[in-house]
Coordinates of C-alpha atoms (C1' of nucleotides) in Angstrom, one line a residue:
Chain A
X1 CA -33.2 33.6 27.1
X2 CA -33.1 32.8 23.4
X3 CA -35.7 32.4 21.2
X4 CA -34.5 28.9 19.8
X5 CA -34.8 27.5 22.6
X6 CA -37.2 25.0 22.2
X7 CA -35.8 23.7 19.0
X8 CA -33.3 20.8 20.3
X9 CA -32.0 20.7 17.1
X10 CA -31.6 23.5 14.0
X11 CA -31.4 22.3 10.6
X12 CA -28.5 24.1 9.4
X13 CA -26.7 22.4 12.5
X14 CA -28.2 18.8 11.0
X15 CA -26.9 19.7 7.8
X16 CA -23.3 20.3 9.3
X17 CA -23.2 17.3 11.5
X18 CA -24.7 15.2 8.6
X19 CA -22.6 16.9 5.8
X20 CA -18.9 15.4 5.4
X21 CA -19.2 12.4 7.5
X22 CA -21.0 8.9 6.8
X23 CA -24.1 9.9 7.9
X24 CA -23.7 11.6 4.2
X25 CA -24.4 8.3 3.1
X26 CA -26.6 7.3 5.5
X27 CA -29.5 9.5 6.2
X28 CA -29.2 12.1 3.3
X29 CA -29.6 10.3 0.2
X30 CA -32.7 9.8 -1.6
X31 CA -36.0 8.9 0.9
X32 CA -35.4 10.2 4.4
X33 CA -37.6 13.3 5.5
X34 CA -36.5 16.1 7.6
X35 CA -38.0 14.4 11.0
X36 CA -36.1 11.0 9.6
X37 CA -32.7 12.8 9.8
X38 CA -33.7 14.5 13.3
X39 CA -34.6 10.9 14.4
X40 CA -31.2 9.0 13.0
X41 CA -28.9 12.1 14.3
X42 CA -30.4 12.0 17.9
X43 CA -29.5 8.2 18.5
X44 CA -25.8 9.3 16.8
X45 CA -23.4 9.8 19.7
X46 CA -20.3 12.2 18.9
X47 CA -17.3 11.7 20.2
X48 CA -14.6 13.9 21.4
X49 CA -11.5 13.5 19.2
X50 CA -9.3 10.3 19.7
X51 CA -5.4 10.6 19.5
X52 CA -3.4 8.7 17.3
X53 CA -2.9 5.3 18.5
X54 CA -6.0 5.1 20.2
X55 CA -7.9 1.9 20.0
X56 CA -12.3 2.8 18.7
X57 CA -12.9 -1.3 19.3
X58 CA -10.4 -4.4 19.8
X59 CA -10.9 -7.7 18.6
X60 CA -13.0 -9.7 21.3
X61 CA -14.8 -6.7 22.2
X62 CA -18.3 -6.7 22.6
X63 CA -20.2 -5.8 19.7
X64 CA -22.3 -2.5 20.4
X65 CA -22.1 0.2 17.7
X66 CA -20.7 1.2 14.1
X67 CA -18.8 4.1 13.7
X68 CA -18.5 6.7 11.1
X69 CA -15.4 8.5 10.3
X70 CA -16.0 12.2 10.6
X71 CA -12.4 13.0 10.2
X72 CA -9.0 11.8 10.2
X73 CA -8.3 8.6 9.4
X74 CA -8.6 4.4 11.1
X75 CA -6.6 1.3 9.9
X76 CA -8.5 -1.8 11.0
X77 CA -6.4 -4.6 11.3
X78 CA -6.8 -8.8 12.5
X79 CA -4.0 -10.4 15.0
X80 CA -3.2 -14.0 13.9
X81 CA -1.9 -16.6 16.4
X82 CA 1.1 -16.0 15.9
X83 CA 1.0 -12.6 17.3
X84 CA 1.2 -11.1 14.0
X85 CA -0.8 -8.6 12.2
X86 CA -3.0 -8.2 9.5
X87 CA -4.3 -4.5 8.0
X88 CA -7.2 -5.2 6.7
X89 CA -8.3 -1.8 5.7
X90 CA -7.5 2.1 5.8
X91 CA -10.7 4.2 6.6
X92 CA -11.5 7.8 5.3
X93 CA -14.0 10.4 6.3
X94 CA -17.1 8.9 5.5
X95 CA -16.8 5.6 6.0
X96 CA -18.2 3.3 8.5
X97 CA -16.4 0.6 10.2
X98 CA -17.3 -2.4 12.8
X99 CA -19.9 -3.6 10.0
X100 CA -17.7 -7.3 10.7
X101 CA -18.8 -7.5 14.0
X102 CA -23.1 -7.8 13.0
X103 CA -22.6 -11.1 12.4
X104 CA -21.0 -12.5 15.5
X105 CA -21.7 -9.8 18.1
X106 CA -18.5 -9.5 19.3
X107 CA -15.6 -7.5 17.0
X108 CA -13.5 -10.1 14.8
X109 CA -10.6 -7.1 14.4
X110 CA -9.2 -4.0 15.7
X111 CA -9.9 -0.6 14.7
X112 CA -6.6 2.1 15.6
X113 CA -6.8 5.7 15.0
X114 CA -3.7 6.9 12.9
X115 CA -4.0 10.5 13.2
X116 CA -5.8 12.8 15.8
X117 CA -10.0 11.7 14.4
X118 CA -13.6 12.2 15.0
X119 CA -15.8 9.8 15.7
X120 CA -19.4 9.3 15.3
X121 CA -20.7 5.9 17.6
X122 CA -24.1 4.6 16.1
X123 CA -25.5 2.1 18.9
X124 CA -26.3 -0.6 16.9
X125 CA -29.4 -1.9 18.9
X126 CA -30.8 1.8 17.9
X127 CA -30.0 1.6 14.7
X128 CA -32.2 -1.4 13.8
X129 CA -34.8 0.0 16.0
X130 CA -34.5 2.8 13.7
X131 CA -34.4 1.3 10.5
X132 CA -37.7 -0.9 11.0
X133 CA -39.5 2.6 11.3
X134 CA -37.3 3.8 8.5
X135 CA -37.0 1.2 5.9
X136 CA -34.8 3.4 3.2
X137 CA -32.3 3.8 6.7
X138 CA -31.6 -0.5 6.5
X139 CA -31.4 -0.3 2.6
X140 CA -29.1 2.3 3.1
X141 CA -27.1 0.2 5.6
X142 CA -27.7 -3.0 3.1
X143 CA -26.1 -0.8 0.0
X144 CA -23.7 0.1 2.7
X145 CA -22.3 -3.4 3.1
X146 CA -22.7 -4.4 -0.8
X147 CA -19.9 -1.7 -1.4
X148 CA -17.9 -2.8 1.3
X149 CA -18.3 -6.3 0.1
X150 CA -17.5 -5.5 -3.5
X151 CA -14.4 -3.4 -2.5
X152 CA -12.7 -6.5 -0.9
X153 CA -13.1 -8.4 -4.1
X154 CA -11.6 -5.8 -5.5
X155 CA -8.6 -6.1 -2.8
X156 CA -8.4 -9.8 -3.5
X157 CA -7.4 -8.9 -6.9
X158 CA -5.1 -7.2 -6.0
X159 CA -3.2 -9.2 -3.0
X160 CA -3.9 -12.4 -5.6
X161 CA -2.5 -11.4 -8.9
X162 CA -0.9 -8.0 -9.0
X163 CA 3.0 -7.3 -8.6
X164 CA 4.7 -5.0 -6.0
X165 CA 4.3 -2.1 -8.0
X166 CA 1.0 -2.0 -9.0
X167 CA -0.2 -2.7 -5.5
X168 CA 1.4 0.5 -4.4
X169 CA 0.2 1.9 -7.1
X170 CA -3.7 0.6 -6.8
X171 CA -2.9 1.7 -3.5
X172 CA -2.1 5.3 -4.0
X173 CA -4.4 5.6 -6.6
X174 CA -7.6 4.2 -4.3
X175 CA -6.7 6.9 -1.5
X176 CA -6.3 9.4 -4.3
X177 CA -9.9 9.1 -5.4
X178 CA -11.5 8.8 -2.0
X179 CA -10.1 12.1 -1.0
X180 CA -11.4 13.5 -4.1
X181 CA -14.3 12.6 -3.6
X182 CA -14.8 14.0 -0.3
X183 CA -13.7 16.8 -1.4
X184 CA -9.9 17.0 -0.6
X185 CA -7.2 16.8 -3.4
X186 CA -6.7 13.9 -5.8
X187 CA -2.6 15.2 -6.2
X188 CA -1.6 15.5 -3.0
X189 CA -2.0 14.2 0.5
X190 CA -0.7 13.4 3.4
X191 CA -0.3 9.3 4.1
X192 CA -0.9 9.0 7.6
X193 CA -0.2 5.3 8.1
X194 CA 3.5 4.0 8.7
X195 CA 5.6 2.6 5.6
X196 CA 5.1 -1.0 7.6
X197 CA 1.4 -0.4 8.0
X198 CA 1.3 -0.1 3.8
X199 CA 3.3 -3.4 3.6
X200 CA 1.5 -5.2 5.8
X201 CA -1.5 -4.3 4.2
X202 CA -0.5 -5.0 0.3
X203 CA 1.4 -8.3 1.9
X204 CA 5.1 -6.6 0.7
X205 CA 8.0 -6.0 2.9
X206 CA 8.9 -2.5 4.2
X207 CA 12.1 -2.8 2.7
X208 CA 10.1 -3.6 -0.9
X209 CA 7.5 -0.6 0.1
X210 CA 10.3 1.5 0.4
X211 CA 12.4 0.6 -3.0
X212 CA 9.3 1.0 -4.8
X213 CA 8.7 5.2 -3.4
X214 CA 12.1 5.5 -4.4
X215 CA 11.6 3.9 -7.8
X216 CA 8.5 5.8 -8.3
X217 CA 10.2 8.6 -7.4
X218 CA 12.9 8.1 -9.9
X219 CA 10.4 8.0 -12.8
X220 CA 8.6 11.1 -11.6
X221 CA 5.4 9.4 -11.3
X222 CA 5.4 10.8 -7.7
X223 CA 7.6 12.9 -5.3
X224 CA 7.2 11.5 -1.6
X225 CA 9.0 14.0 1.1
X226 CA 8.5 11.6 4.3
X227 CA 4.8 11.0 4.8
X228 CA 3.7 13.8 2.5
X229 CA 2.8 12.6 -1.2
X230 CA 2.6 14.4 -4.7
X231 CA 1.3 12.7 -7.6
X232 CA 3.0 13.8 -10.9
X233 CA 1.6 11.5 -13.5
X234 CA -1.5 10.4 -11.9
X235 CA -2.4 9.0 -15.5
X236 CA 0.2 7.1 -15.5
X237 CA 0.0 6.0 -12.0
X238 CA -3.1 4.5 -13.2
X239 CA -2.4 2.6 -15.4
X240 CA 0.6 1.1 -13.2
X241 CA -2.2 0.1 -10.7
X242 CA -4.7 -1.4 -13.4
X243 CA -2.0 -3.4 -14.8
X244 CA -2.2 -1.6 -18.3
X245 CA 1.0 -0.3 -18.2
X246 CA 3.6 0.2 -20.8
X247 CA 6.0 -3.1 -19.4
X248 CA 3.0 -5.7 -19.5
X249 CA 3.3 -9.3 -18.8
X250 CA 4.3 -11.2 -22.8
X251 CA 3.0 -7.8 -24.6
Chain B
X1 CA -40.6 -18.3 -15.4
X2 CA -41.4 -21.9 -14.6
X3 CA -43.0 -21.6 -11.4
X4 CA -46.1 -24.0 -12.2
X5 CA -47.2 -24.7 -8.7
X6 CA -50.8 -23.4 -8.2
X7 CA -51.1 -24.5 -4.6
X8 CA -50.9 -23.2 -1.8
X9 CA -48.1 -24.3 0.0
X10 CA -47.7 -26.9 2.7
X11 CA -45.8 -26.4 5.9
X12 CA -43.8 -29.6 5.5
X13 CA -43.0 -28.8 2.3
X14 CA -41.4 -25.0 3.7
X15 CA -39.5 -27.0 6.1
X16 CA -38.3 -29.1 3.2
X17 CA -37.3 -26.8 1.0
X18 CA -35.3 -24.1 3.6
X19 CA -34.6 -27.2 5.7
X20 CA -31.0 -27.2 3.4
X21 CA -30.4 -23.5 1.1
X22 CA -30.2 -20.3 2.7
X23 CA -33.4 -19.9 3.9
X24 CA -32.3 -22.2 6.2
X25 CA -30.6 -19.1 7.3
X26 CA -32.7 -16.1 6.3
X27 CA -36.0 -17.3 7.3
X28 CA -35.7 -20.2 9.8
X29 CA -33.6 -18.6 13.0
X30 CA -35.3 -16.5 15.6
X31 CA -38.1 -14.1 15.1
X32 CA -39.9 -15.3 12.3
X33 CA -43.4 -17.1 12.7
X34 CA -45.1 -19.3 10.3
X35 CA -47.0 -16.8 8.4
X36 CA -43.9 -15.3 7.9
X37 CA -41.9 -17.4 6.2
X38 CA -44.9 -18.3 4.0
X39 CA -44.9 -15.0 2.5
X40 CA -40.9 -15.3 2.1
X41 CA -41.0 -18.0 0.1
X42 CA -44.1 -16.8 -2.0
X43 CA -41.4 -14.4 -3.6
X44 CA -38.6 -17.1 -3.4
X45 CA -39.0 -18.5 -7.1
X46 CA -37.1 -22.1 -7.2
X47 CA -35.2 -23.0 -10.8
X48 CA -34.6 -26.0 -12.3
X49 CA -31.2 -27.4 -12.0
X50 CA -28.4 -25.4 -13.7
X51 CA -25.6 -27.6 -15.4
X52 CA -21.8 -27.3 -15.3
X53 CA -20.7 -23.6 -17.3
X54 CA -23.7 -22.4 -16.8
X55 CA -24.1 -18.2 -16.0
X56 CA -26.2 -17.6 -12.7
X57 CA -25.3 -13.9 -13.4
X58 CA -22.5 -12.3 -15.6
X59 CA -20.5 -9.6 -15.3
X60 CA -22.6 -6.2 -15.8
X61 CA -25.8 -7.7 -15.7
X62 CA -28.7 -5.5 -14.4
X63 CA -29.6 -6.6 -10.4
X64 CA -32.6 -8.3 -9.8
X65 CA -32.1 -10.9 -7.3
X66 CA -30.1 -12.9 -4.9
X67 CA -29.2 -16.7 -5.8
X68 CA -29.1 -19.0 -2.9
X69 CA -27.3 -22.3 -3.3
X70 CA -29.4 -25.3 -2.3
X71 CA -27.0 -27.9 -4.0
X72 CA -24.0 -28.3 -5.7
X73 CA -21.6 -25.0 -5.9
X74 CA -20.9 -22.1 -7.9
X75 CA -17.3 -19.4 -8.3
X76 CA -18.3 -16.4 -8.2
X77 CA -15.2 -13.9 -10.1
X78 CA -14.3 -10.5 -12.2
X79 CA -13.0 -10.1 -15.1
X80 CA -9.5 -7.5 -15.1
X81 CA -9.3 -5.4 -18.1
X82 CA -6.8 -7.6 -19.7
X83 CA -9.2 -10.5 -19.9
X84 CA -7.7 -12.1 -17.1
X85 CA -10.0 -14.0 -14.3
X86 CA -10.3 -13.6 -10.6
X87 CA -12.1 -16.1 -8.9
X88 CA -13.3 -14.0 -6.0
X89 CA -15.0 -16.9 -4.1
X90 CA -16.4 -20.7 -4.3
X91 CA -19.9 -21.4 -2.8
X92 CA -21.7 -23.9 -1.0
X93 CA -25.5 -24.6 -0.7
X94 CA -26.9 -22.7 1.8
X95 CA -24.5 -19.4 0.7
X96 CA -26.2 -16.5 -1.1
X97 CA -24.5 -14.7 -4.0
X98 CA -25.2 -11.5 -6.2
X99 CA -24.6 -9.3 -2.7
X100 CA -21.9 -7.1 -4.4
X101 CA -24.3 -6.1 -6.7
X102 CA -26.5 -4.0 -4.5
X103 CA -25.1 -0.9 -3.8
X104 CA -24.3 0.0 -7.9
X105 CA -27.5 -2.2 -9.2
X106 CA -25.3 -3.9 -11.6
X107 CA -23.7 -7.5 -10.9
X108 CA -19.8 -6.1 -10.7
X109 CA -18.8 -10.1 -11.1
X110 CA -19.5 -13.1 -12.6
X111 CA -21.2 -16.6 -10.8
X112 CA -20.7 -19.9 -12.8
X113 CA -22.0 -23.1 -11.7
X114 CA -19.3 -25.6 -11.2
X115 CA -21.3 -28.9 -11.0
X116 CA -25.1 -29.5 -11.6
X117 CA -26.9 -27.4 -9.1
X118 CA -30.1 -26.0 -7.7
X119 CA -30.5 -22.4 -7.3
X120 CA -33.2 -20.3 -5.6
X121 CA -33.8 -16.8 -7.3
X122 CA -35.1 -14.5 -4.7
X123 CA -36.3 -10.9 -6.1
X124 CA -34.6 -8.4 -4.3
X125 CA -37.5 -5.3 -4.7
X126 CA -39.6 -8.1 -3.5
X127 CA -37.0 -8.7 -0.6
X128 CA -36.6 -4.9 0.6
X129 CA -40.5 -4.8 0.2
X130 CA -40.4 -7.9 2.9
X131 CA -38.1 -6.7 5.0
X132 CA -39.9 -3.6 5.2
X133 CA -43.0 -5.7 6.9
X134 CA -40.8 -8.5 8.5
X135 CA -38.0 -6.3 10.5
X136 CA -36.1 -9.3 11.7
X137 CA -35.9 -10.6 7.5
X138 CA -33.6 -7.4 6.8
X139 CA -31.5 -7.9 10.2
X140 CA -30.8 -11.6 9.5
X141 CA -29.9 -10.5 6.0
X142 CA -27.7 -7.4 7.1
X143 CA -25.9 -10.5 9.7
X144 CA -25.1 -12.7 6.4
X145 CA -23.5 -9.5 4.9
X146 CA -21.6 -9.3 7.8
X147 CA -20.1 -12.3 8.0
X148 CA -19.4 -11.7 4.0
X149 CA -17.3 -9.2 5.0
X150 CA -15.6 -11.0 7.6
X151 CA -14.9 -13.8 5.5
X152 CA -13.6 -11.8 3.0
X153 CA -11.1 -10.1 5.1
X154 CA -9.8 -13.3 6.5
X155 CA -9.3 -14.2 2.5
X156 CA -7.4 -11.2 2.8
X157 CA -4.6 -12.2 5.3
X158 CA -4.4 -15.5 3.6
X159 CA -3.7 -13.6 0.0
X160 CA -1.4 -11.2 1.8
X161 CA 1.0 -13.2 4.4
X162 CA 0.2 -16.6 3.7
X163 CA 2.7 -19.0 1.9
X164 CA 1.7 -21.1 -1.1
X165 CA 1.2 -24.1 1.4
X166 CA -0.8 -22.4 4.2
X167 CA -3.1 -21.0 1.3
X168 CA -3.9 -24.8 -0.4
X169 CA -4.2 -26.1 3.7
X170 CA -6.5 -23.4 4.4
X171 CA -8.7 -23.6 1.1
X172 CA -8.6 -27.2 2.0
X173 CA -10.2 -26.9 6.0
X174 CA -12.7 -24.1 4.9
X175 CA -14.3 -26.3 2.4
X176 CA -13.8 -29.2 4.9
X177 CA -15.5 -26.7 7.4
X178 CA -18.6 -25.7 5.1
X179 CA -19.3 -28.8 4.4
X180 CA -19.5 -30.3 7.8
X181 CA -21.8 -27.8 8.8
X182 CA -23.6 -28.9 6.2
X183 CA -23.9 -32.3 7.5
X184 CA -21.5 -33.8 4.4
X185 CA -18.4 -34.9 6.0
X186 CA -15.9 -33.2 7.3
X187 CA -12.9 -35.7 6.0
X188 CA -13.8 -36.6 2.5
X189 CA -15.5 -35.0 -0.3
X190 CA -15.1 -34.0 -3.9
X191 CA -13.5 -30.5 -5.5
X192 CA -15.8 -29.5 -8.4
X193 CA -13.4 -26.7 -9.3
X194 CA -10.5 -27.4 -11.3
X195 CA -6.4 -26.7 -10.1
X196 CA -6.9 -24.1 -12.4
X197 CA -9.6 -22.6 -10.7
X198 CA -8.2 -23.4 -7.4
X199 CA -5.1 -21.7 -8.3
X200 CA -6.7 -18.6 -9.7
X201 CA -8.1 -17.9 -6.5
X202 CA -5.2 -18.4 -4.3
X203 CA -2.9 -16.4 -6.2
X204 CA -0.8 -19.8 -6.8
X205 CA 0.4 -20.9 -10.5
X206 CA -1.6 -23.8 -11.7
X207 CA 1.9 -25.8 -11.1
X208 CA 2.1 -24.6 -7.7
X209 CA -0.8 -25.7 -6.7
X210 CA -0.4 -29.4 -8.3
X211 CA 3.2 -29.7 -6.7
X212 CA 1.4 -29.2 -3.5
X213 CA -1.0 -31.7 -3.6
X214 CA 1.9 -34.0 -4.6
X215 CA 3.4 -32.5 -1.5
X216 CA 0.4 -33.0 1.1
X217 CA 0.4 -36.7 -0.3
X218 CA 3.7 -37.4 0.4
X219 CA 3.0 -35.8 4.0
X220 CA 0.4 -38.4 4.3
X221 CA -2.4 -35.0 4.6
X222 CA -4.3 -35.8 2.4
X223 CA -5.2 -38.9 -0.2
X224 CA -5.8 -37.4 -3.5
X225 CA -7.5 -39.3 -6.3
X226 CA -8.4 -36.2 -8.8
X227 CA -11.1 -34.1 -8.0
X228 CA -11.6 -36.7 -4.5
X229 CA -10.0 -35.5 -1.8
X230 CA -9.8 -38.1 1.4
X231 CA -8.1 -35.9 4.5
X232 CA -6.0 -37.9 6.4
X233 CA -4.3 -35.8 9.4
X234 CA -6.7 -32.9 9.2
X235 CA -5.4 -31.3 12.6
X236 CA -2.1 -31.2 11.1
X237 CA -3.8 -30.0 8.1
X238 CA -5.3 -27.2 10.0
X239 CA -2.2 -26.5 11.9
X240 CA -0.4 -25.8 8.6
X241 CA -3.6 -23.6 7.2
X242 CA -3.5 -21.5 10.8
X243 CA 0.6 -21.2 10.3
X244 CA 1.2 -22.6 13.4
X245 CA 3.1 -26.1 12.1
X246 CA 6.2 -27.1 13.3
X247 CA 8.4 -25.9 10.7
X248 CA 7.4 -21.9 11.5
X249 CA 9.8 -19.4 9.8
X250 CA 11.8 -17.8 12.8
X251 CA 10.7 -20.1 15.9
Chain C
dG1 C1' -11.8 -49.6 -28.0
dC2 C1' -9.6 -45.5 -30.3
dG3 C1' -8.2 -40.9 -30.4
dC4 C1' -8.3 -36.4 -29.3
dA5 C1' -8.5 -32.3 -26.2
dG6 C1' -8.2 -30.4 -22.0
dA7 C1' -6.6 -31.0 -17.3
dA8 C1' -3.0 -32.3 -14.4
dA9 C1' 1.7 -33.6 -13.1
dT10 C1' 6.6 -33.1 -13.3
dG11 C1' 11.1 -31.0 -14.4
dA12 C1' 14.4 -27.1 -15.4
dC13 C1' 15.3 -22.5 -14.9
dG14 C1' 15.2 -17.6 -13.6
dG15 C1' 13.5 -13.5 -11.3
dG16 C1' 10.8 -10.9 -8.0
dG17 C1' 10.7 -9.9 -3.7
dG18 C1' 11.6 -11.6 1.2
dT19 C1' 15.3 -11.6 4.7
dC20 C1' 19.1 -10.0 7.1
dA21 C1' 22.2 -6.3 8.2
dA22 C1' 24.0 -1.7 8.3
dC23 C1' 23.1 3.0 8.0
dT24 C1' 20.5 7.4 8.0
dT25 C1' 16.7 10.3 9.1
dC26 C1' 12.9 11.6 11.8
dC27 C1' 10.7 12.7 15.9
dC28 C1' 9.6 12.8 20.6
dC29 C1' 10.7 14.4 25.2
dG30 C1' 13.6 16.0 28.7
Chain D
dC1 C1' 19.3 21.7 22.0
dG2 C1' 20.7 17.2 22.1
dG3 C1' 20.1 12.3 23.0
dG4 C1' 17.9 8.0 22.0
dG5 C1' 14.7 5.0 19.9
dA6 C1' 11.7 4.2 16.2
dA7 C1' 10.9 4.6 11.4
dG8 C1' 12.7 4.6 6.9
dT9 C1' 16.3 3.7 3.4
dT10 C1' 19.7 1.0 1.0
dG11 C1' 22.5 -2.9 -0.3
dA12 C1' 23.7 -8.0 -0.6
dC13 C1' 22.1 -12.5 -0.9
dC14 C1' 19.0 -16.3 -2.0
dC15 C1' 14.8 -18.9 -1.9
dC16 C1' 10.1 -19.6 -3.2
dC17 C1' 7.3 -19.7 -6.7
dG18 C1' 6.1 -18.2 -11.5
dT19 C1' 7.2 -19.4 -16.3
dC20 C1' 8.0 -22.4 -20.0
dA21 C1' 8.2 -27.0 -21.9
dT22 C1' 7.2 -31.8 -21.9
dT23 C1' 4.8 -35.7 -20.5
dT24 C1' 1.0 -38.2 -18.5
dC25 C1' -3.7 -38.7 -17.2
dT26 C1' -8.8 -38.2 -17.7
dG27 C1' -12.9 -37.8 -19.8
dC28 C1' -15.7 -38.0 -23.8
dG29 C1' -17.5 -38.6 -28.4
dC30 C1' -17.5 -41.7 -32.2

DNA sequence: GCGCAGAAATGACGGGGGTCAACTTCCCCG
DNA sequence: CGGGGAAGTTGACCCCCGTCATTTCTGCGC
């Protein structure tokens, strides 16, 4: 019999569980005591690892919990009448998805896993229970949703006034960070979602996604071997994506 | 501040005065008793009317508060680093803005009113505080983020797949929507934004978006005297704004 | 009522990117 | 290893919508 028995749960474990995925930005910021954390993580259910292709919620399906991304990666995406789709968002380690659903209580889009990825599921009910004993836990979850708010304006931009090649570019550039700041690297990656996934979501054709990794290539802003991705000029790719590049609309 | 009202307030008058803005969605659904909403709108400071070009907010402005909309309408939009405009969103009494603000503390867009128009300011350290003691206050406001979000992403299929006449036919039956709810009519009602405005935030050319009011009058959609907009067929109008018309690309 | 400025409408024109089609590469599975 | 289907690439064509230019309309101050 060991003598840490008793404890349920060891910090150090906490600390792992808590450390790279969204809980990160849920329970460990500013505000939450040690017995806070111990409280959030026992409501947090972990999942074992979903497949690619895998489905974490369809739209229609009852609302019940928000999930973090521990790791791998998630495109959420609408289906119009038509049958057609819509990507509405790629999703990183450390991000939370379903926040759409709150509102209605049953999921307006589909969440798809795009590579082999680890779940955390937060039942929701929980989580409010939770958060009117641990007010800093719903600001949190408010700040939460002004970021995710914000960040579609952001895409609206983009989808409303950019060209083809800056929304590849805004694109690349957007992943690019996020991995940095989780810790991966800002210069190369692997882009786990399908050349028709990327159109769909910057509203371009395959056919244009794929003219414009060749033309990129061709300047030597990046060198794309299949799914894999190198950023040369990431400076430059910038700029591309902000629209302050060299070839601007009536100088 | 111009808050001059010494006394205490009247029930009828609280029914009054969230009967219409916002609070007609914060405070009045489920879960909240009388006391309640008195001590929401204690902190809920009311301003005197704002006139066309006025600034609720500006771009990089400190956060202090929410704005709910109790009449008339504001666009809400960033500014790109080559001084162009975005308009981001239009807004209807009863919608809150300044909810992209939260998460960085500092307003990352601008709100102008478009007509004369009342505004509620509502303190957000006062609102956490609130929410804190009222539970069900932060839930109902975590639902309105929600269904921010889902709006938005809905914006985003339209910006992304959308043709230049679904986008004008669907900007048309949301704001035909929103109003009804609203108890104005669903049919006939006035745009306080200008083609310029509108076409800003579809991602259309000023032109574009004339032509296609031209277009929709020819059709026999819509009657359009100016800034008066009469709907005339609005099922076909809707059928157009969901894509599913009769002249679909592909059958 | 006059005149001016900004908004809106209309026309002409050209290009960015969608569409269709053919080909190549990748990748899964037996 | 090899076959087959999906994913990706490339080329040809052309249409929608952006751009530019001109005209008309609207609102507002004097």
């Amino acid at each position: 019999m060991t003598d840490c028995s008793p404890t349920p749960i060891s910090l150090a474990k906490l600390r792992l569980a808590c450390g790279n995925c969204s809980l990160h930005e849920l329970c460990l910021p500013v505000g939450i005591g040690l017995d806070d954390v111990d409280r959030l993580d026992r409501i947090v259910k972990r999942r074992r690892p979903s497949s690619r292709g895998d489905h974490v919620f369809r739209l229609g399906d009852e609302f019940r919990a928000v999930y973090a991304i521990r790791a791998g990666s998630v495109k959420t995406y609408t289906t119009t009448e038509g049958g057609g789709e819509q990507v509405t968002g790629f999703h990183l380690p450390g991000e939370l998805i379903g926040l759409d659903a709150i509102h209605t209580g049953t999921h307006p889009s589909s969440a798809k896993v795009l590579e082999t990825t680890s779940l955390c599921e937060i039942p929701f009910d929980h989580l409010e229970e939770l958060s009117a004993v641990i007010p800093s836990l719903g600001r949190q979850l408010i700040r939460i949703m002004s970021r995710e708010i914000h960040s579609d304006d952001e895409l609206l931009t983009l989808l409303g006034k950019k060209s083809a090649e800056e929304r590849l570019a805004a694109l690349l550039i957007s992943l690019s960070n996020r991995l940095q700041q989780r810790g991966f690297s800002a210069r190369e990656f692997h882009l786990s979602m399908s050349r028709n996934d990327i159109g769909n979501y910057l509203g371009l054709a395959v056919e244009t996604v794929s003219r414009l990794f060749t033309r990129f290539q061709q300047l030597g802003l990046v060198t794309a071997n299949n799914k894999h991705i190198r950023i040369e000029r990431l400076e430059d790719l910038r700029a591309l994506a902000t629209g302050s590049s060299s070839c601007q609309p009536r100088g």
